[in-house]
CSV table of C-alpha atoms in Angstrom, one decimal:
chain,number,residue,atom,x,y,z
A,1,GLY,CA,-4.5,-37.3,117.6
A,2,ASN,CA,-5.6,-35.1,120.5
A,3,SER,CA,-5.4,-36.5,124.0
A,4,VAL,CA,-5.7,-35.4,127.6
A,5,THR,CA,-4.0,-37.0,130.6
A,6,GLN,CA,-5.1,-36.4,134.1
A,7,MET,CA,-3.7,-37.6,137.4
A,8,GLU,CA,-5.5,-40.6,138.7
A,9,GLY,CA,-7.8,-40.4,141.7
A,10,PRO,CA,-9.3,-40.4,144.1
A,11,VAL,CA,-7.8,-37.4,145.6
A,12,THR,CA,-8.8,-37.2,149.3
A,13,LEU,CA,-8.3,-33.9,151.2
A,14,SER,CA,-9.4,-32.4,154.4
A,15,GLU,CA,-11.5,-29.3,154.3
A,16,GLU,CA,-9.5,-26.1,153.7
A,17,ALA,CA,-6.6,-28.0,152.2
A,18,PHE,CA,-4.9,-26.8,149.0
A,19,LEU,CA,-5.9,-28.7,145.8
A,20,THR,CA,-4.0,-29.4,142.6
A,21,ILE,CA,-5.2,-31.7,139.9
A,22,ASN,CA,-2.7,-32.2,137.1
A,23,CYS,CA,-3.7,-32.1,133.5
A,24,THR,CA,-1.4,-32.4,130.4
A,25,TYR,CA,-2.5,-32.5,126.8
A,26,THR,CA,-1.3,-33.4,123.3
A,27,ALA,CA,-2.8,-31.5,120.4
A,28,THR,CA,-1.9,-30.2,117.0
A,29,GLY,CA,-2.4,-26.5,116.6
A,30,TYR,CA,-3.7,-24.3,119.5
A,31,PRO,CA,-6.6,-25.9,121.4
A,32,SER,CA,-8.8,-24.2,123.9
A,33,LEU,CA,-8.7,-25.9,127.3
A,34,PHE,CA,-11.5,-26.5,129.8
A,35,TRP,CA,-12.2,-27.9,133.2
A,36,TYR,CA,-15.6,-29.5,133.7
A,37,VAL,CA,-17.1,-30.8,137.0
A,38,GLN,CA,-19.5,-33.6,137.5
A,39,TYR,CA,-21.5,-33.9,140.7
A,40,PRO,CA,-23.0,-37.3,141.6
A,41,GLY,CA,-26.0,-38.1,139.4
A,42,GLU,CA,-25.6,-35.0,137.3
A,43,GLY,CA,-24.2,-34.0,133.9
A,44,LEU,CA,-21.1,-32.0,133.3
A,45,GLN,CA,-20.8,-28.4,134.2
A,46,LEU,CA,-18.3,-26.0,132.7
A,47,LEU,CA,-16.0,-24.8,135.6
A,48,LEU,CA,-13.5,-22.6,133.7
A,49,LYS,CA,-11.8,-22.2,130.4
A,50,ALA,CA,-8.8,-20.7,128.7
A,51,THR,CA,-8.5,-20.1,125.0
A,52,LYS,CA,-4.9,-19.1,124.4
A,53,ALA,CA,-1.5,-19.5,126.0
A,54,ASP,CA,-0.9,-17.8,129.3
A,55,ASP,CA,-4.6,-17.2,129.9
A,56,LYS,CA,-5.8,-17.9,133.4
A,57,GLY,CA,-9.3,-19.3,133.8
A,58,SER,CA,-11.0,-18.9,137.2
A,59,ASN,CA,-14.4,-19.6,138.8
A,60,LYS,CA,-15.7,-20.3,142.3
A,61,GLY,CA,-12.1,-20.1,143.7
A,62,PHE,CA,-10.7,-22.6,141.2
A,63,GLU,CA,-7.9,-21.5,138.8
A,64,ALA,CA,-6.0,-23.0,135.9
A,65,THR,CA,-3.3,-21.4,133.6
A,66,TYR,CA,-2.8,-22.4,130.0
A,67,ARG,CA,0.9,-23.3,129.8
A,68,LYS,CA,1.9,-24.0,126.2
A,69,GLU,CA,5.5,-24.6,127.0
A,70,THR,CA,4.6,-27.5,129.3
A,71,THR,CA,1.3,-28.4,127.5
A,72,SER,CA,-0.4,-28.3,130.9
A,73,PHE,CA,-3.6,-26.9,132.5
A,74,HIS,CA,-3.4,-27.8,136.1
A,75,LEU,CA,-6.5,-27.1,138.3
A,76,GLU,CA,-5.9,-25.4,141.7
A,77,LYS,CA,-7.9,-24.2,144.6
A,78,GLY,CA,-6.6,-22.6,147.7
A,79,SER,CA,-9.1,-24.0,150.2
A,80,VAL,CA,-11.4,-26.8,149.3
A,81,GLN,CA,-14.9,-27.4,150.9
A,82,VAL,CA,-16.9,-30.6,151.3
A,83,SER,CA,-19.2,-29.3,148.6
A,84,ASP,CA,-16.3,-29.5,146.1
A,85,SER,CA,-16.4,-33.3,146.2
A,86,ALA,CA,-17.0,-34.3,142.6
A,87,VAL,CA,-15.3,-35.7,139.5
A,88,TYR,CA,-13.2,-33.2,137.6
A,89,PHE,CA,-12.5,-33.5,133.9
A,90,CYS,CA,-9.9,-31.7,131.9
A,91,ALA,CA,-10.8,-31.2,128.2
A,92,LEU,CA,-9.6,-29.6,125.0
A,93,SER,CA,-11.4,-28.4,121.9
A,94,ASP,CA,-10.6,-29.7,118.4
A,95,PRO,CA,-8.5,-26.9,117.0
A,96,ASP,CA,-8.2,-27.9,113.4
A,97,THR,CA,-11.7,-28.6,112.2
A,98,GLY,CA,-14.9,-26.6,112.0
A,99,ARG,CA,-16.5,-28.6,114.8
A,100,ARG,CA,-15.9,-27.9,118.4
A,101,ALA,CA,-15.8,-31.5,119.7
A,102,LEU,CA,-14.3,-31.9,123.1
A,103,THR,CA,-11.6,-34.4,124.0
A,104,PHE,CA,-11.8,-35.4,127.7
A,105,GLY,CA,-9.4,-36.9,130.2
A,106,SER,CA,-10.5,-39.8,132.2
A,107,GLY,CA,-11.5,-37.7,135.2
A,108,THR,CA,-10.2,-37.2,138.7
A,109,ARG,CA,-12.5,-37.9,141.7
A,110,LEU,CA,-12.0,-35.4,144.6
A,111,GLN,CA,-13.2,-36.4,148.0
A,112,VAL,CA,-13.2,-33.6,150.7
A,113,GLN,CA,-13.6,-34.7,154.3
A,114,PRO,CA,-14.9,-32.4,157.0
B,1,GLU,CA,-33.9,-20.1,130.8
B,2,THR,CA,-34.3,-23.8,130.4
B,3,GLY,CA,-31.2,-25.9,130.3
B,4,VAL,CA,-30.5,-29.0,128.3
B,5,THR,CA,-32.9,-31.8,129.0
B,6,GLN,CA,-32.7,-35.4,128.1
B,7,SER,CA,-35.1,-38.4,128.1
B,8,PRO,CA,-35.4,-41.0,129.3
B,9,THR,CA,-33.3,-40.8,132.5
B,10,HIS,CA,-32.6,-44.6,132.5
B,11,LEU,CA,-33.5,-47.5,130.3
B,12,ILE,CA,-32.6,-51.1,129.9
B,13,LYS,CA,-32.4,-52.9,126.6
B,14,THR,CA,-31.4,-56.3,125.4
B,15,ARG,CA,-28.5,-57.0,123.1
B,16,GLY,CA,-29.5,-56.7,119.4
B,17,GLN,CA,-32.3,-54.2,120.1
B,18,GLN,CA,-32.5,-50.6,118.9
B,19,VAL,CA,-32.8,-47.5,121.1
B,20,THR,CA,-33.6,-43.8,120.6
B,21,LEU,CA,-32.5,-41.2,123.1
B,22,ARG,CA,-33.8,-37.6,123.0
B,23,CYS,CA,-32.4,-34.2,123.8
B,24,SER,CA,-33.8,-30.7,124.0
B,25,SER,CA,-31.2,-28.0,123.5
B,26,GLN,CA,-30.9,-24.9,125.7
B,27,SER,CA,-33.0,-22.1,124.4
B,28,GLY,CA,-31.3,-20.3,121.6
B,29,HIS,CA,-28.7,-23.0,121.0
B,30,ASN,CA,-28.4,-24.3,117.4
B,31,THR,CA,-25.6,-26.8,117.8
B,32,VAL,CA,-25.9,-30.1,119.6
B,33,SER,CA,-23.2,-32.8,120.3
B,34,TRP,CA,-23.6,-36.3,121.7
B,35,TYR,CA,-21.1,-38.0,123.9
B,36,GLN,CA,-20.8,-41.5,125.4
B,37,GLN,CA,-19.4,-41.8,128.9
B,38,ALA,CA,-18.5,-45.4,130.0
B,39,LEU,CA,-18.3,-46.0,133.7
B,40,GLY,CA,-15.2,-44.4,135.3
B,41,GLN,CA,-14.2,-42.8,132.0
B,42,GLY,CA,-14.4,-39.4,130.4
B,43,PRO,CA,-17.0,-38.7,127.8
B,44,GLN,CA,-16.1,-39.6,124.2
B,45,PHE,CA,-17.4,-37.6,121.3
B,46,ILE,CA,-20.0,-39.4,119.1
B,47,PHE,CA,-21.1,-36.6,116.6
B,48,GLN,CA,-22.3,-33.1,116.3
B,49,TYR,CA,-25.3,-31.6,114.5
B,50,TYR,CA,-25.7,-28.1,113.2
B,51,ARG,CA,-28.7,-26.9,111.2
B,52,GLU,CA,-30.0,-30.5,110.9
B,53,GLU,CA,-26.8,-31.7,109.3
B,54,GLU,CA,-24.0,-33.9,110.8
B,55,ASN,CA,-21.0,-31.7,111.4
B,56,GLY,CA,-18.4,-34.1,112.5
B,57,ARG,CA,-18.2,-37.6,113.9
B,58,GLY,CA,-16.0,-39.4,116.4
B,59,ASN,CA,-14.7,-42.9,116.2
B,60,PHE,CA,-18.1,-44.6,116.4
B,61,PRO,CA,-19.6,-47.1,113.9
B,62,PRO,CA,-22.5,-46.3,111.6
B,63,ARG,CA,-25.0,-48.0,113.8
B,64,PHE,CA,-24.8,-44.9,115.9
B,65,SER,CA,-26.9,-42.3,114.0
B,66,GLY,CA,-28.6,-39.0,114.8
B,67,LEU,CA,-31.1,-36.4,113.9
B,68,GLN,CA,-31.6,-32.7,114.6
B,69,PHE,CA,-35.0,-31.1,114.2
B,70,PRO,CA,-35.9,-27.6,113.1
B,71,ASN,CA,-36.4,-26.6,116.8
B,72,TYR,CA,-32.8,-27.8,117.4
B,73,SER,CA,-33.9,-30.8,119.5
B,74,SER,CA,-32.0,-34.0,118.7
B,75,GLU,CA,-32.1,-37.7,118.8
B,76,LEU,CA,-29.4,-40.4,119.1
B,77,ASN,CA,-30.3,-43.8,117.6
B,78,VAL,CA,-28.3,-46.9,118.3
B,79,ASN,CA,-29.0,-50.1,116.3
B,80,ALA,CA,-28.0,-53.7,117.0
B,81,LEU,CA,-27.1,-52.9,120.6
B,82,GLU,CA,-24.0,-54.5,122.1
B,83,LEU,CA,-23.1,-55.0,125.8
B,84,ASP,CA,-20.3,-52.4,125.4
B,85,ASP,CA,-22.9,-49.8,124.5
B,86,SER,CA,-23.9,-49.7,128.2
B,87,ALA,CA,-23.0,-46.1,129.3
B,88,LEU,CA,-24.2,-42.7,130.2
B,89,TYR,CA,-25.1,-40.8,127.0
B,90,LEU,CA,-24.7,-37.0,127.3
B,91,CYS,CA,-26.1,-34.4,125.0
B,92,ALA,CA,-24.5,-30.9,124.9
B,93,SER,CA,-25.7,-27.8,123.2
B,94,SER,CA,-23.8,-24.7,122.1
B,95,PRO,CA,-25.1,-21.2,121.2
B,96,HIS,CA,-23.6,-21.4,117.7
B,97,ILE,CA,-21.3,-23.6,115.6
B,98,SER,CA,-18.2,-21.6,116.3
B,99,SER,CA,-18.6,-21.6,120.1
B,100,TYR,CA,-16.2,-23.5,122.3
B,101,GLU,CA,-18.6,-23.7,125.2
B,102,GLN,CA,-20.9,-26.7,125.5
B,103,TYR,CA,-23.7,-27.0,128.0
B,104,PHE,CA,-24.5,-30.6,129.1
B,105,GLY,CA,-27.7,-32.3,130.0
B,106,PRO,CA,-27.9,-34.8,132.9
B,107,GLY,CA,-27.6,-37.8,130.6
B,108,THR,CA,-29.4,-41.0,129.8
B,109,ARG,CA,-28.1,-44.1,131.5
B,110,LEU,CA,-28.4,-47.0,129.1
B,111,THR,CA,-27.9,-50.6,130.3
B,112,VAL,CA,-27.7,-53.4,127.7
B,113,THR,CA,-28.2,-56.9,129.0
C-alpha cells in the first residue's frame, strides 16, 4: 500500500537557519505530493503541492521538488522564522482510485528559536 | 468565503457510548473527507463522501459511519466508542471529486474515558 516516511522531530533551529525536512514515499502509480502545516490548536493548512515528477512546489519561502527517481519530496526553506514553528506533514494522494484520499506521514515538529 | 467549520470543538464520552461530529464544507465544495489524527501521529483517512454517497473508505470498522446532506455538510458517527477512538477528528472539503486539494477544518477533539 501507499506510505509516507518523514524524518523524526523535533527539529530545533535558530532564526534565519536553513531548513530541510526529509520525506520519502512508497506508492503504486504516480501520486501527487503535498506538504501540510499544522499550527498549535489548528487544523491542517496546505503549504505546497506537486502533481508530477520534477515539479517544484513553493509557497511562503518553502520549496519542495518531486523526485521520482528517489521517491522523495523534501521540504526546504532558506531562512526560517519563529512564526514557522509548527508541525509539518508530508502527504500523497491515492493515485489509483477515483477518490483523492490523502496518506500522511507522522509529522515533523519544527521549533525555531529567536 | 467561509472555510470549513466543525462542531463541537471538544467533547468527552464514555466507552460504549455513541457520538456524532459535524462539519460544514467550504462554500462551493461538494466533496468531504474525514480523518482521524491520534496524538503525535499523522491523520488517517476514514472515508469520503460525494453527492451524499460514500466514495471510498479507509481501514476503519463499520461502527464508523457518515452522512452527507444536500447542502454538502456532513456528519461522522461513531458507535460503541472505545478508548482508542480518542483523537482529533478532521473534516476536509474539496471543490470537486477529482480535485487533489483538500481544505481542513480545525477538528473536533474527542476524549473517550
